[in-house]
Structure formats: C-alpha cells, structure tokens
N, CA and C atoms as an extended XYZ file, in Angstrom:
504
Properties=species:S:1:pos:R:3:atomname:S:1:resname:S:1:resid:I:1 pbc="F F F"
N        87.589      140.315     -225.646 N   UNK     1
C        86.228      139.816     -225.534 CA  UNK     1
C        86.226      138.305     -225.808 C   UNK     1
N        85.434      137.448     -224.870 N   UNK     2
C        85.182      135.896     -225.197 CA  UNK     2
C        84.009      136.198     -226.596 C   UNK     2
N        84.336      134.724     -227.136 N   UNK     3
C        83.050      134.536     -228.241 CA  UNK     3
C        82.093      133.839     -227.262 C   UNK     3
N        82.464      133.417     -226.328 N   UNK     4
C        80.842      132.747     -225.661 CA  UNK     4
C        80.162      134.065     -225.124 C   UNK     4
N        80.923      135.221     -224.927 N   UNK     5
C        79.953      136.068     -224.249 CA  UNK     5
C        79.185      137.087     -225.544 C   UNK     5
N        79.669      136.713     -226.879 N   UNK     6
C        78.667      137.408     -227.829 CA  UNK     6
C        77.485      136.963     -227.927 C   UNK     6
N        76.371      138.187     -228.378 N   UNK     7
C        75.166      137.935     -228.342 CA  UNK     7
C        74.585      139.215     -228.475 C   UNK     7
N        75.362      139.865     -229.734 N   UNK     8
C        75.237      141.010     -230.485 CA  UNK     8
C        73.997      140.441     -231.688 C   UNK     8
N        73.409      141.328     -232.162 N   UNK     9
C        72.448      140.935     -233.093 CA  UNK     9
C        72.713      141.008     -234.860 C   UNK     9
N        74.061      141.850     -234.462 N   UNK    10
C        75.668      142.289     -235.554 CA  UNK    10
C        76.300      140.748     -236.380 C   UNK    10
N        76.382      140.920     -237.361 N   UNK    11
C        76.772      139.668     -237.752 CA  UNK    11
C        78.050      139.109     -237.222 C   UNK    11
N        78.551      138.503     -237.337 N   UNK    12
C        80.105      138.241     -236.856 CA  UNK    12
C        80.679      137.621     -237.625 C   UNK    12
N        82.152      137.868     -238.334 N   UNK    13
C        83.204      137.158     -239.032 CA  UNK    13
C        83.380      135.902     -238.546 C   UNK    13
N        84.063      134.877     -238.670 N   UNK    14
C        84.289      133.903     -238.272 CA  UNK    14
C        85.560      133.439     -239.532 C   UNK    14
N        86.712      133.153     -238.203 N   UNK    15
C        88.179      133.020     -238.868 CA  UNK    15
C        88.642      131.939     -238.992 C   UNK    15
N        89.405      131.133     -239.334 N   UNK    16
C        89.564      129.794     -239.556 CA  UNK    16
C        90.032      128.923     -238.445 C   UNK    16
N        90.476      129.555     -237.334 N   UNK    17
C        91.118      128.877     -235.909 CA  UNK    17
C        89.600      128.803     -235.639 C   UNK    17
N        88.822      129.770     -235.649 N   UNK    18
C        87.793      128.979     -234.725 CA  UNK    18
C        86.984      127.847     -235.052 C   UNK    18
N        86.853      127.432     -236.513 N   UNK    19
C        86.450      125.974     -236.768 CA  UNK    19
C        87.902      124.943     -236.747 C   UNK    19
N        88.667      125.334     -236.783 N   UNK    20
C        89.694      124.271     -236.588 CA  UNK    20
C        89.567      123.839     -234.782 C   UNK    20
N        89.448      124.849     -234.262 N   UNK    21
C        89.385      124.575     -232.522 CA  UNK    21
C        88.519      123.409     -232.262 C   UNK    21
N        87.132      123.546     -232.791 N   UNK    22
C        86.474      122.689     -233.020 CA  UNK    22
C        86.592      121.363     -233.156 C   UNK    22
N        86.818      121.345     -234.700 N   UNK    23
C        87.093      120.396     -235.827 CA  UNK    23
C        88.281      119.101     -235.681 C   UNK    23
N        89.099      119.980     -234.852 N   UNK    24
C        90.553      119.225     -234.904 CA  UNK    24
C        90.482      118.015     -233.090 C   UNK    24
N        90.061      118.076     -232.381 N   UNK    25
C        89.332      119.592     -231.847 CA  UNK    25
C        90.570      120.210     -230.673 C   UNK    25
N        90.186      120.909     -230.396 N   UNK    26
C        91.471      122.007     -229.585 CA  UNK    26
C        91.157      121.963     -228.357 C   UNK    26
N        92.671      120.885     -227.266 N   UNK    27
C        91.849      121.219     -225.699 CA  UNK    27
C        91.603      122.186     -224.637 C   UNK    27
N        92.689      123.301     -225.396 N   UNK    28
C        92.404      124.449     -224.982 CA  UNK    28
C        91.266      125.512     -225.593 C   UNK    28
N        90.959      125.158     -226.820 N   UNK    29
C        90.069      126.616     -227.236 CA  UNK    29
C        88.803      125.409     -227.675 C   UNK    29
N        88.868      124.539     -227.862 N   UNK    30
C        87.785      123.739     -228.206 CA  UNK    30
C        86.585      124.035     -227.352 C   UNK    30
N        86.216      123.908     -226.462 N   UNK    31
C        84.826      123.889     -225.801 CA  UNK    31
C        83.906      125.086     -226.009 C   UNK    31
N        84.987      126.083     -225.943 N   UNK    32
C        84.423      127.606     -226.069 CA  UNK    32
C        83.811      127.175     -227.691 C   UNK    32
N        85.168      127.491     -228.600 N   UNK    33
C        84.456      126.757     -229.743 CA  UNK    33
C        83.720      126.102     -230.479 C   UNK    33
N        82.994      125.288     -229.830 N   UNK    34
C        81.742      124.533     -229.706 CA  UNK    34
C        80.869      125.349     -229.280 C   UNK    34
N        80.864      125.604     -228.028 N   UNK    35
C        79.588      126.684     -227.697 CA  UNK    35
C        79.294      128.009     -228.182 C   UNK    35
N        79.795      128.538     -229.044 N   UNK    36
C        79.595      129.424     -230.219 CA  UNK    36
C        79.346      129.432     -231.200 C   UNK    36
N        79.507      127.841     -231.995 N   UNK    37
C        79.273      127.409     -233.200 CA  UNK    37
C        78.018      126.961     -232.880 C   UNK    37
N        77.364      126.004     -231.720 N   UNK    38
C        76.421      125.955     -231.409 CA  UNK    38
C        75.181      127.014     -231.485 C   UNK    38
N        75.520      127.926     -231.115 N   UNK    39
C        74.677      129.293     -231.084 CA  UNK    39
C        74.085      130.297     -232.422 C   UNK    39
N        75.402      129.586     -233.340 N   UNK    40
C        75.277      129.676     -234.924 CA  UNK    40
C        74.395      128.697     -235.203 C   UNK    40
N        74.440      127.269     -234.816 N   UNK    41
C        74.133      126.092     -235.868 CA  UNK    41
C        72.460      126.146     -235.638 C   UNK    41
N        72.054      127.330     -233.988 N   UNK    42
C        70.574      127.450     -233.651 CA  UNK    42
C        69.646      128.930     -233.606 C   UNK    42
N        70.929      129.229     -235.122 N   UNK    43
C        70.675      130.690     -235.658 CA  UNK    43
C        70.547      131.583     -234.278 C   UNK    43
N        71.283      131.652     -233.460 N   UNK    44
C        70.895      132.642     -232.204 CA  UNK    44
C        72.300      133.726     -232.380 C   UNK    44
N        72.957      133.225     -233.373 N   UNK    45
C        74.464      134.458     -233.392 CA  UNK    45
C        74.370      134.146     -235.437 C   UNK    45
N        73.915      135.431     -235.740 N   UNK    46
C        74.508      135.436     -237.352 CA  UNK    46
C        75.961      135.001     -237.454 C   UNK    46
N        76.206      134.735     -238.651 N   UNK    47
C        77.756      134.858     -238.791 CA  UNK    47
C        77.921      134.368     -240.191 C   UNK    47
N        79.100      135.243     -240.458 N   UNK    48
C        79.259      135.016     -241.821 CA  UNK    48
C        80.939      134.783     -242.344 C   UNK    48
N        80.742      134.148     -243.262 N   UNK    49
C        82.702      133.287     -243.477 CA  UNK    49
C        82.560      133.580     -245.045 C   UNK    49
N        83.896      133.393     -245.497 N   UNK    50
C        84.230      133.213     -246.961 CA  UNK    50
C        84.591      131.770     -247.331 C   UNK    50
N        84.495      131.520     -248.535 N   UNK    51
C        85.296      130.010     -249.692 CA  UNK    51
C        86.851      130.361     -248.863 C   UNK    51
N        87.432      131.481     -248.556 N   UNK    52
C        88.625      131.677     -248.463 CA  UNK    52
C        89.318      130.778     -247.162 C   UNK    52
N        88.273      131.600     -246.326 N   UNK    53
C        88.304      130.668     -244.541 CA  UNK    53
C        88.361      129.160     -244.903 C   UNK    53
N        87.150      128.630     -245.444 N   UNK    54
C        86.766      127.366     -245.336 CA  UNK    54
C        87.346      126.901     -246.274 C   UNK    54
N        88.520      126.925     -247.030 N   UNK    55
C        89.592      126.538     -247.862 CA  UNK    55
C        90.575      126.686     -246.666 C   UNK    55
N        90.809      127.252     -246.085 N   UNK    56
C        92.061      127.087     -245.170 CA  UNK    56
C        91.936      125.906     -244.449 C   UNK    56
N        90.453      125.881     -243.783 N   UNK    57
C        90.321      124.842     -242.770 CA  UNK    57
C        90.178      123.473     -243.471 C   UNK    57
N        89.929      123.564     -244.370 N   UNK    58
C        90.042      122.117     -245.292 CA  UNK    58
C        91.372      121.935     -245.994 C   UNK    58
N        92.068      122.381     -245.705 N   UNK    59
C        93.213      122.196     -246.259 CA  UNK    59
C        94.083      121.343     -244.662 C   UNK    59
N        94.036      122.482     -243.829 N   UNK    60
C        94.566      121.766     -242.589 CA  UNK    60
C        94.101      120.524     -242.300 C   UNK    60
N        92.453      120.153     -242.487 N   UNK    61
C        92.132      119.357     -241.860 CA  UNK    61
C        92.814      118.159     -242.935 C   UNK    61
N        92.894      118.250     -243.979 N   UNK    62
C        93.400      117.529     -244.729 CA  UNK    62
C        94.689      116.860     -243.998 C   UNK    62
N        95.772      117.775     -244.220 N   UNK    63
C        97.081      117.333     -243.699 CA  UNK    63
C        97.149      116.769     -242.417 C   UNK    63
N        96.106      116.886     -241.452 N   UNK    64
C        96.242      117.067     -240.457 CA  UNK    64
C        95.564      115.544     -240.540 C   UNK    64
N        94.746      114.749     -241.022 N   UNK    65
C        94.147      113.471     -241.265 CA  UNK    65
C        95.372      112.675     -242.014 C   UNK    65
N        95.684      112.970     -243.433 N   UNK    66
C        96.876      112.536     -243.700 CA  UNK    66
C        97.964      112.396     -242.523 C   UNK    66
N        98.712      113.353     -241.683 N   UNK    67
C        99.427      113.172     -241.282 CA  UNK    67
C        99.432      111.976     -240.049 C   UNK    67
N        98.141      111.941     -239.455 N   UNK    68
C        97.847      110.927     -238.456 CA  UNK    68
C        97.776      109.904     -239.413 C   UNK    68
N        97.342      109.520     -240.412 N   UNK    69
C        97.557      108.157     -241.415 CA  UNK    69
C        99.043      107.838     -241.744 C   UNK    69
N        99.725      108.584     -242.183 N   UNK    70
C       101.017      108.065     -241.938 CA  UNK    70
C       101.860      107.825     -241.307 C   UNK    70
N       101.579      108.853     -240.276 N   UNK    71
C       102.264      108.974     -238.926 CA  UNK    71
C       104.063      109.828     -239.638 C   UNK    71
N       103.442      110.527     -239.948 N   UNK    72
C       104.539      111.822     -240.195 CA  UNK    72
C       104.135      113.138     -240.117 C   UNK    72
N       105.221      114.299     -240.224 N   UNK    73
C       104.927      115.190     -240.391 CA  UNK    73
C       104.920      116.213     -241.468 C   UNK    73
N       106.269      115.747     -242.470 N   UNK    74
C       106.483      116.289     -243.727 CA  UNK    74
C       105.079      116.580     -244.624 C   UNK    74
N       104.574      117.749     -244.904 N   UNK    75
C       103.831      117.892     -245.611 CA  UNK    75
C       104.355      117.851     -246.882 C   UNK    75
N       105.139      117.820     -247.673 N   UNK    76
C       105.619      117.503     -249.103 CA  UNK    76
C       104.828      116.195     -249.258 C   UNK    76
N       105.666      115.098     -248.228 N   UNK    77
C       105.026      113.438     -248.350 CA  UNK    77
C       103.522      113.049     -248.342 C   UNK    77
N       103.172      113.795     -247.693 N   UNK    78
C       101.519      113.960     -246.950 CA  UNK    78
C       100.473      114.405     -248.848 C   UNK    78
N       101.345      115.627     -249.116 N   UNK    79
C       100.476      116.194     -250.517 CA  UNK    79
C       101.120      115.210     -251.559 C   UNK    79
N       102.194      114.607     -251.772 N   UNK    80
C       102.195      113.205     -253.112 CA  UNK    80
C       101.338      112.668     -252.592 C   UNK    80
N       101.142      111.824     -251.114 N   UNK    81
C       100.601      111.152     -251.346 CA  UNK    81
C        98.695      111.118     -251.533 C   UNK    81
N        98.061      112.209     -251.452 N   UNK    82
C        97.131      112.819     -251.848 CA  UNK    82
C        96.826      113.100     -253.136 C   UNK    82
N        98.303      113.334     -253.520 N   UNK    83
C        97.607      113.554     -255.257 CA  UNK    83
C        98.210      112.272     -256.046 C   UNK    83
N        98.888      110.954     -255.205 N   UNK    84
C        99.321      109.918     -256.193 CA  UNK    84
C        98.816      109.263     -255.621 C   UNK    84
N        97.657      108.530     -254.185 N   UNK    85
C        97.098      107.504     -253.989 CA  UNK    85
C        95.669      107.527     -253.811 C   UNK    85
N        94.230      107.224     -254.642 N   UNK    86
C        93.419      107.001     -254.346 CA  UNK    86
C        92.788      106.780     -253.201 C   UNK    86
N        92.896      105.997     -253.026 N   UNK    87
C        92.802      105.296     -251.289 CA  UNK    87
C        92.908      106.191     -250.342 C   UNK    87
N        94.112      106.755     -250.425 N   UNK    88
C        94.637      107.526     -248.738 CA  UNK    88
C        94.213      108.933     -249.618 C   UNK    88
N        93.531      109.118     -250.545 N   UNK    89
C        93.270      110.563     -250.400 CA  UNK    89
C        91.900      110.515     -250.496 C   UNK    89
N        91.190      109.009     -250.576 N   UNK    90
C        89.488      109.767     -249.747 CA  UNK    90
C        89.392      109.075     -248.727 C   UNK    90
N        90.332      108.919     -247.982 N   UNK    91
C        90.507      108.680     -246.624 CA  UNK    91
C        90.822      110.125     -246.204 C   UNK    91
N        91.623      111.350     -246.231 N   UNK    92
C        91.667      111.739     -246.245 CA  UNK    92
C        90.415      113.042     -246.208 C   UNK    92
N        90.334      113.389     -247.580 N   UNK    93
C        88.976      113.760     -247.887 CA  UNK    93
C        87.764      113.275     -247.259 C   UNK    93
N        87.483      112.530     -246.712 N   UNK    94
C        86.407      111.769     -245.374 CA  UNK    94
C        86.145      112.796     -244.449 C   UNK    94
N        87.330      113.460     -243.738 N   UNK    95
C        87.594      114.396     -242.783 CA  UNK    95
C        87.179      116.039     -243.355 C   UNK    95
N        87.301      115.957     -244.624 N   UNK    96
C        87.247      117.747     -245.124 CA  UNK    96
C        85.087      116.956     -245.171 C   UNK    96
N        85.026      116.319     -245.566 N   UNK    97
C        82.861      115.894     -246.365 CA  UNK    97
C        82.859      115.878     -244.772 C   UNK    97
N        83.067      115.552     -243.645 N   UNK    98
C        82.208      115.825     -242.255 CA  UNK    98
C        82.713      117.133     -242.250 C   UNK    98
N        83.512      117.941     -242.614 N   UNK    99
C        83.514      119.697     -242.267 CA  UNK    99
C        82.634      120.544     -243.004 C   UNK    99
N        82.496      119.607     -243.977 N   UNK   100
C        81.545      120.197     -244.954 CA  UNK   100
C        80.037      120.204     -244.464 C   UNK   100
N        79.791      119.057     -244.144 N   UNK   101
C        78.674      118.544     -243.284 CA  UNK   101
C        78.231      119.428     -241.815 C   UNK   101
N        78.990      119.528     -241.323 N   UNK   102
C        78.744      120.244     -240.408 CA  UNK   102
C        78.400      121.839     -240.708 C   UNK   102
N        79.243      122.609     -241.690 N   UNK   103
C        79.234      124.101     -242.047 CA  UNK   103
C        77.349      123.924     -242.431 C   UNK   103
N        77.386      123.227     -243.184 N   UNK   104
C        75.772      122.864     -243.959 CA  UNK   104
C        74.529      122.671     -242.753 C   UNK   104
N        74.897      122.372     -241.467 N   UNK   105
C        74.423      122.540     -240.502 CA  UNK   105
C        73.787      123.836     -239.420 C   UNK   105
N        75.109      124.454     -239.787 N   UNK   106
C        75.372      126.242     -238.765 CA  UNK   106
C        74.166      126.804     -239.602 C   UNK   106
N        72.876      126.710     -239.301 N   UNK   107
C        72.023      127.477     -240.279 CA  UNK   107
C        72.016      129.022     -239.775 C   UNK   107
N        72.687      129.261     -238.920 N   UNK   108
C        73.286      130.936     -238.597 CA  UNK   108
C        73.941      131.682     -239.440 C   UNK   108
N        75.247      130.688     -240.386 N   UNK   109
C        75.614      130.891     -241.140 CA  UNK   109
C        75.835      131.673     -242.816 C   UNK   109
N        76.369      132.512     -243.174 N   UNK   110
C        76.269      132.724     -244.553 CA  UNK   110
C        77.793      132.707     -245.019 C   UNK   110
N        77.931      132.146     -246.030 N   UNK   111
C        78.873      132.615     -247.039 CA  UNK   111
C        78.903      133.348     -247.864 C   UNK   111
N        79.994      134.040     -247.882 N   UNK   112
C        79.771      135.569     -248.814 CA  UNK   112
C        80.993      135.107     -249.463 C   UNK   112
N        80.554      135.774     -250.771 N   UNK   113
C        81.708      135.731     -252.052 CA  UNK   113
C        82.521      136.278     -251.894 C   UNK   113
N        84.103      136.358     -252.747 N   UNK   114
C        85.024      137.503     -252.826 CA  UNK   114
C        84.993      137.954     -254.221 C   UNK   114
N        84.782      139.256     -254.168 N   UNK   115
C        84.842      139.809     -255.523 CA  UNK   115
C        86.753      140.452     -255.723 C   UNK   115
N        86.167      140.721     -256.963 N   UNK   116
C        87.655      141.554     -257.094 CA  UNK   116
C        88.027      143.096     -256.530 C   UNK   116
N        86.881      143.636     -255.964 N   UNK   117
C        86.937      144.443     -254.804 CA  UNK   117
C        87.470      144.271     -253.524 C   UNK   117
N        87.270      143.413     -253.136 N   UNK   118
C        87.922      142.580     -251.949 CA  UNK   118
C        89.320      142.352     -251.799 C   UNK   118
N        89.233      141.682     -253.147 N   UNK   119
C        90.738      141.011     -253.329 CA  UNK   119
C        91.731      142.536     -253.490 C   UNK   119
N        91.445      143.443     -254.338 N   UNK   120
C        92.005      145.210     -254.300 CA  UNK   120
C        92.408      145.634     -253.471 C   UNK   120
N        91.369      146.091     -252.641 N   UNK   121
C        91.504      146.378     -251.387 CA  UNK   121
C        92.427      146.109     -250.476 C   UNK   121
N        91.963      144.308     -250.340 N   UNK   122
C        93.417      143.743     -249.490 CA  UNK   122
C        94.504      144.140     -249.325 C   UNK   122
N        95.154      145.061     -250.295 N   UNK   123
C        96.466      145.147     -250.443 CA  UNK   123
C        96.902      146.468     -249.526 C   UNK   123
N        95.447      147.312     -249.618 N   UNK   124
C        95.202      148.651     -249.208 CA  UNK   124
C        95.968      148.236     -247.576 C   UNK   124
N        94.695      147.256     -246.925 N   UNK   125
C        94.507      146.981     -245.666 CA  UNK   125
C        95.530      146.605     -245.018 C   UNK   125
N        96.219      145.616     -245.713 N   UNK   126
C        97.419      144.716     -246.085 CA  UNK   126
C        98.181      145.934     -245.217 C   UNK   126
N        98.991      146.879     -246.169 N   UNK   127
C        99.741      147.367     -246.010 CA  UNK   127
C        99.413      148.721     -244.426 C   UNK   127
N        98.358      148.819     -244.383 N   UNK   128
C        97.992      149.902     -243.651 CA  UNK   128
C        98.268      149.182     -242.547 C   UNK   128
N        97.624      147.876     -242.152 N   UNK   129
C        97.640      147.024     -240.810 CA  UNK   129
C        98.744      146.462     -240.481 C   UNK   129
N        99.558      145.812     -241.211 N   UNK   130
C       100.465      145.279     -241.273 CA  UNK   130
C        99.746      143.416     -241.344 C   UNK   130
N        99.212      143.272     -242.647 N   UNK   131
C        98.554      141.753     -242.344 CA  UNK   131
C        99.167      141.696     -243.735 C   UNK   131
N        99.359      139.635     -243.097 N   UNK   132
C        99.421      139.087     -244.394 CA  UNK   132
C        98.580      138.770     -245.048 C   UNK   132
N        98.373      138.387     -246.411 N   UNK   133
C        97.534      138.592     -247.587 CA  UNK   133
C        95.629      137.864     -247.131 C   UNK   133
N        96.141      137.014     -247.034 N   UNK   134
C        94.595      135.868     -246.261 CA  UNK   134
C        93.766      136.985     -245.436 C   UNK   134
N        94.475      137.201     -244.200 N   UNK   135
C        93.877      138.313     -242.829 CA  UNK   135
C        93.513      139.604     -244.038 C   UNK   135
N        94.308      139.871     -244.769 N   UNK   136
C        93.660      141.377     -245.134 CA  UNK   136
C        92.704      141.646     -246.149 C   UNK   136
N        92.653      140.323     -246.679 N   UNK   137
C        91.597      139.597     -247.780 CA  UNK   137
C        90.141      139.799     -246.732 C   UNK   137
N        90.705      139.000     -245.347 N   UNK   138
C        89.107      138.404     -244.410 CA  UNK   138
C        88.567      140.117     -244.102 C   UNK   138
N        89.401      140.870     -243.659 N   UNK   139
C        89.088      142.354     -243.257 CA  UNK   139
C        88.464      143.113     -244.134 C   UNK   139
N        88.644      142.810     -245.440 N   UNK   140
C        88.366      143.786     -246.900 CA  UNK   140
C        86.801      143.101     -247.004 C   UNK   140
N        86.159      141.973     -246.776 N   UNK   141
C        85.123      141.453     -247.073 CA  UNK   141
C        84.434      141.643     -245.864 C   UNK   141
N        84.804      141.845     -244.585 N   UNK   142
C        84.298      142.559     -243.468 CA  UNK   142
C        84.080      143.884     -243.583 C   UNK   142
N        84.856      144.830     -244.513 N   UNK   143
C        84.924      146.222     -244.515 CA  UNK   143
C        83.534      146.459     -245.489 C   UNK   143
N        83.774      145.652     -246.591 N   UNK   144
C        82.964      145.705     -247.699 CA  UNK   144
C        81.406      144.904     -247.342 C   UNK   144
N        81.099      144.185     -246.417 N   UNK   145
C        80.042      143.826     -245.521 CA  UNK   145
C        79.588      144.596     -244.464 C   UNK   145
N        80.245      145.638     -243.882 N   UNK   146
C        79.753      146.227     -242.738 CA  UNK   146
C        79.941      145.342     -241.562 C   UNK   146
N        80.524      144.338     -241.603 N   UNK   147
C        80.682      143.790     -240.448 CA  UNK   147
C        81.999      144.079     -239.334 C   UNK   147
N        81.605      144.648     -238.472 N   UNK   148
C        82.965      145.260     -237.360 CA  UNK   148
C        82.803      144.327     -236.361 C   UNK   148
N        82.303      142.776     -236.121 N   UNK   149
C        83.287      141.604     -235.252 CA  UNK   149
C        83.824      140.765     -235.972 C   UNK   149
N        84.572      140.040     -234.939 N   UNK   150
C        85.243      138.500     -235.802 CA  UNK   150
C        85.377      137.653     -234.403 C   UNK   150
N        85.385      136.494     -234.972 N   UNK   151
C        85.683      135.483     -233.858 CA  UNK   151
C        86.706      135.071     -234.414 C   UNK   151
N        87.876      135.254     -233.917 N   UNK   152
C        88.996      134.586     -234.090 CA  UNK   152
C        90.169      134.209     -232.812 C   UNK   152
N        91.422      134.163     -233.340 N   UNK   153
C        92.673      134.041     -232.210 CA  UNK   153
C        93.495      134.554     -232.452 C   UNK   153
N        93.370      135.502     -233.722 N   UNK   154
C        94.439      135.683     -234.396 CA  UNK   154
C        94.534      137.440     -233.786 C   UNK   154
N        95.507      137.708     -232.892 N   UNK   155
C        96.250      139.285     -232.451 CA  UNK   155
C        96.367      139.864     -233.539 C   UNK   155
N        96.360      139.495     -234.917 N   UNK   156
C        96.716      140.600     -235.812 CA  UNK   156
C        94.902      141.584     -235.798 C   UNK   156
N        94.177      141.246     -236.208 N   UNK   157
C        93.068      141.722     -236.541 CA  UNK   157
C        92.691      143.190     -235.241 C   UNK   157
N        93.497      142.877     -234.531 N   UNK   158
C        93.731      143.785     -233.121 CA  UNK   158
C        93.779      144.905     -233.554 C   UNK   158
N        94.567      145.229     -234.275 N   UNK   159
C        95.330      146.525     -235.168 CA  UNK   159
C        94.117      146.849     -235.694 C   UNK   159
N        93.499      146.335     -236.255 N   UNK   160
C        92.065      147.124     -237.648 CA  UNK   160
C        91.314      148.122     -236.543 C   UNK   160
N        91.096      149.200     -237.377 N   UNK   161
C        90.444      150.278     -236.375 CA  UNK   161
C        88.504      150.022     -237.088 C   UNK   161
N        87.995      149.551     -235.798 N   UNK   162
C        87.149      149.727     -235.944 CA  UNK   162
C        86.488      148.280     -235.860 C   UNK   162
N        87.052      147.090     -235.539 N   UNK   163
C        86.568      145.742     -235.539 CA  UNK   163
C        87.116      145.052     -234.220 C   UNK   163
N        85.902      144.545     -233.472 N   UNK   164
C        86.150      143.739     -232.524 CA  UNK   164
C        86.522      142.838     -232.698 C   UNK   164
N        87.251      142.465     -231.806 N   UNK   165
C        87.992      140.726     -231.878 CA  UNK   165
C        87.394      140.451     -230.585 C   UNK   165
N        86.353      138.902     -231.092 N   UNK   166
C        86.078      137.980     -229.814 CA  UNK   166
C        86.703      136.752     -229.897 C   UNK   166
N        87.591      136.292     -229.331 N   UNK   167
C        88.305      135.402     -229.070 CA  UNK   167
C        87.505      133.896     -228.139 C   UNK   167
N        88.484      133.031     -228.132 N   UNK   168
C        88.103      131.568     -227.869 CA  UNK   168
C        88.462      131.712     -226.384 C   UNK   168
C-alpha cells in the first residue's frame, strides 16, 4: 500500500524513514513523504509516533548535519566533535530545533508515551517477528494503542500479523 493513497479514519504509526524522507530530504521517497505529512500537518490523516521514533530521527539528522560540516563520514569524529565543540554542536543542533519545529506543526499528530508495558512486551514481539529491539518496541505501542497501520519502509513490520504497512 502507498501512504499517499491512505485516508483511513484509523490512526496511523509513523516510522522514522518517513520523516527522515522528508527531512533529509529523500529523492526517491521524499515527495510522497511530504504529501502525507502534509495531510497530517492539515489534521486530514491522524497519526501517532513515539519520543522513541523522533529520537532516532534526531539523532540521524544530527550526524547527518555534522557530517556535511566536516565533510566526513566517521561517526566516532562527528559525536567528539558534538560533545567537545560548542559551536559545531549548535550548528548542528539547528537542524534537530527545525525538526522539532516542524513535528509541532503536524497538528494531526500525537505522541504517545512508552510505558514499561511496551518496553516488556517488545521482547515478546521481538522474538515472535523476528525484529530488532526499536521495530518491536514501535509494534508493542501499536499493539498496546490499537493501532493496525504504519507508514513506514521498513519490510520487517511485513511479518506482524495484523498491521498494515503503507509505504513511501
């Protein structure tokens, strides 16, 4: 299933490729990406994310700003220099406050907590699906929400019985 062709009244997950598609922005999955976040940001598609997601994508976007500032790729070099230079780390951080800015926008949007139910679980899902820890974390707070879509890219979520995957 495309995410431009949702328009379920069902909330929908939302996974961390699809604001990075965006964000970064992606010339292959970007446009779609936009026009779905759009549809969120004009409350016409619910959707709901975790601190967990939007810690991933701020983390990338991080390195991913760093790394165009130095013009490397080593992330070791990229995180000293984030946690030993002022300067190049709210230069840096510049890039995560407009992601922030924008999420604060999607008024479609909700963030939902992770309890320690969630986090339990995971391990359940984890092992049943075959996902690594993050994916079976996002599924356990979908399970524990009632929510059976996601917008993502990610083929693993394929496996979960009982949740659509709409893709970019």
């Amino acid at each position: 299933m495309k995410i431009s062709e949702y328009n379920k009244s069902e909330c929908i997950f939302i996974d961390a490729n699809i604001f990075l598609d965006y964000s970064l922005p992606n010339p292959k999955y970007g446009e779609s990406a936009a026009f779905f976040l759009e549809k969120i940001e004009l409350s016409e598609i619910k959707a709901v994310t975790t601190p967990i997601v939007l810690d991933e994508v701020s983390f990338i976007i991080l390195m991913q700003k760093g790394s165009l500032l130095l013009k490397i790729q080593d992330r070791k070099v990229i995180i000293k220099s984030i946690k030993n230079d002022v300067n190049f780390s709210n230069l840096c951080y510049e890039s995560v406050e407009e992601f922030n800015d924008f999420i604060e926008c999607l008024k479609g949007l909700k963030i939902v907590s992770v309890n320690f139910k969630d986090y339990k679980q995971a391990s359940e899902l984890g092992k049943k699906y075959l996902l690594l820890p993050s994916d079976a974390l996002h599924a356990s707070v979908m399970e524990n929400n009632k929510i059976r879509n996601i917008a993502t890219r990610d083929e693993d979520f394929e496996r979960i019985e009982g949740i659509t995957v709409w893709k970019s």
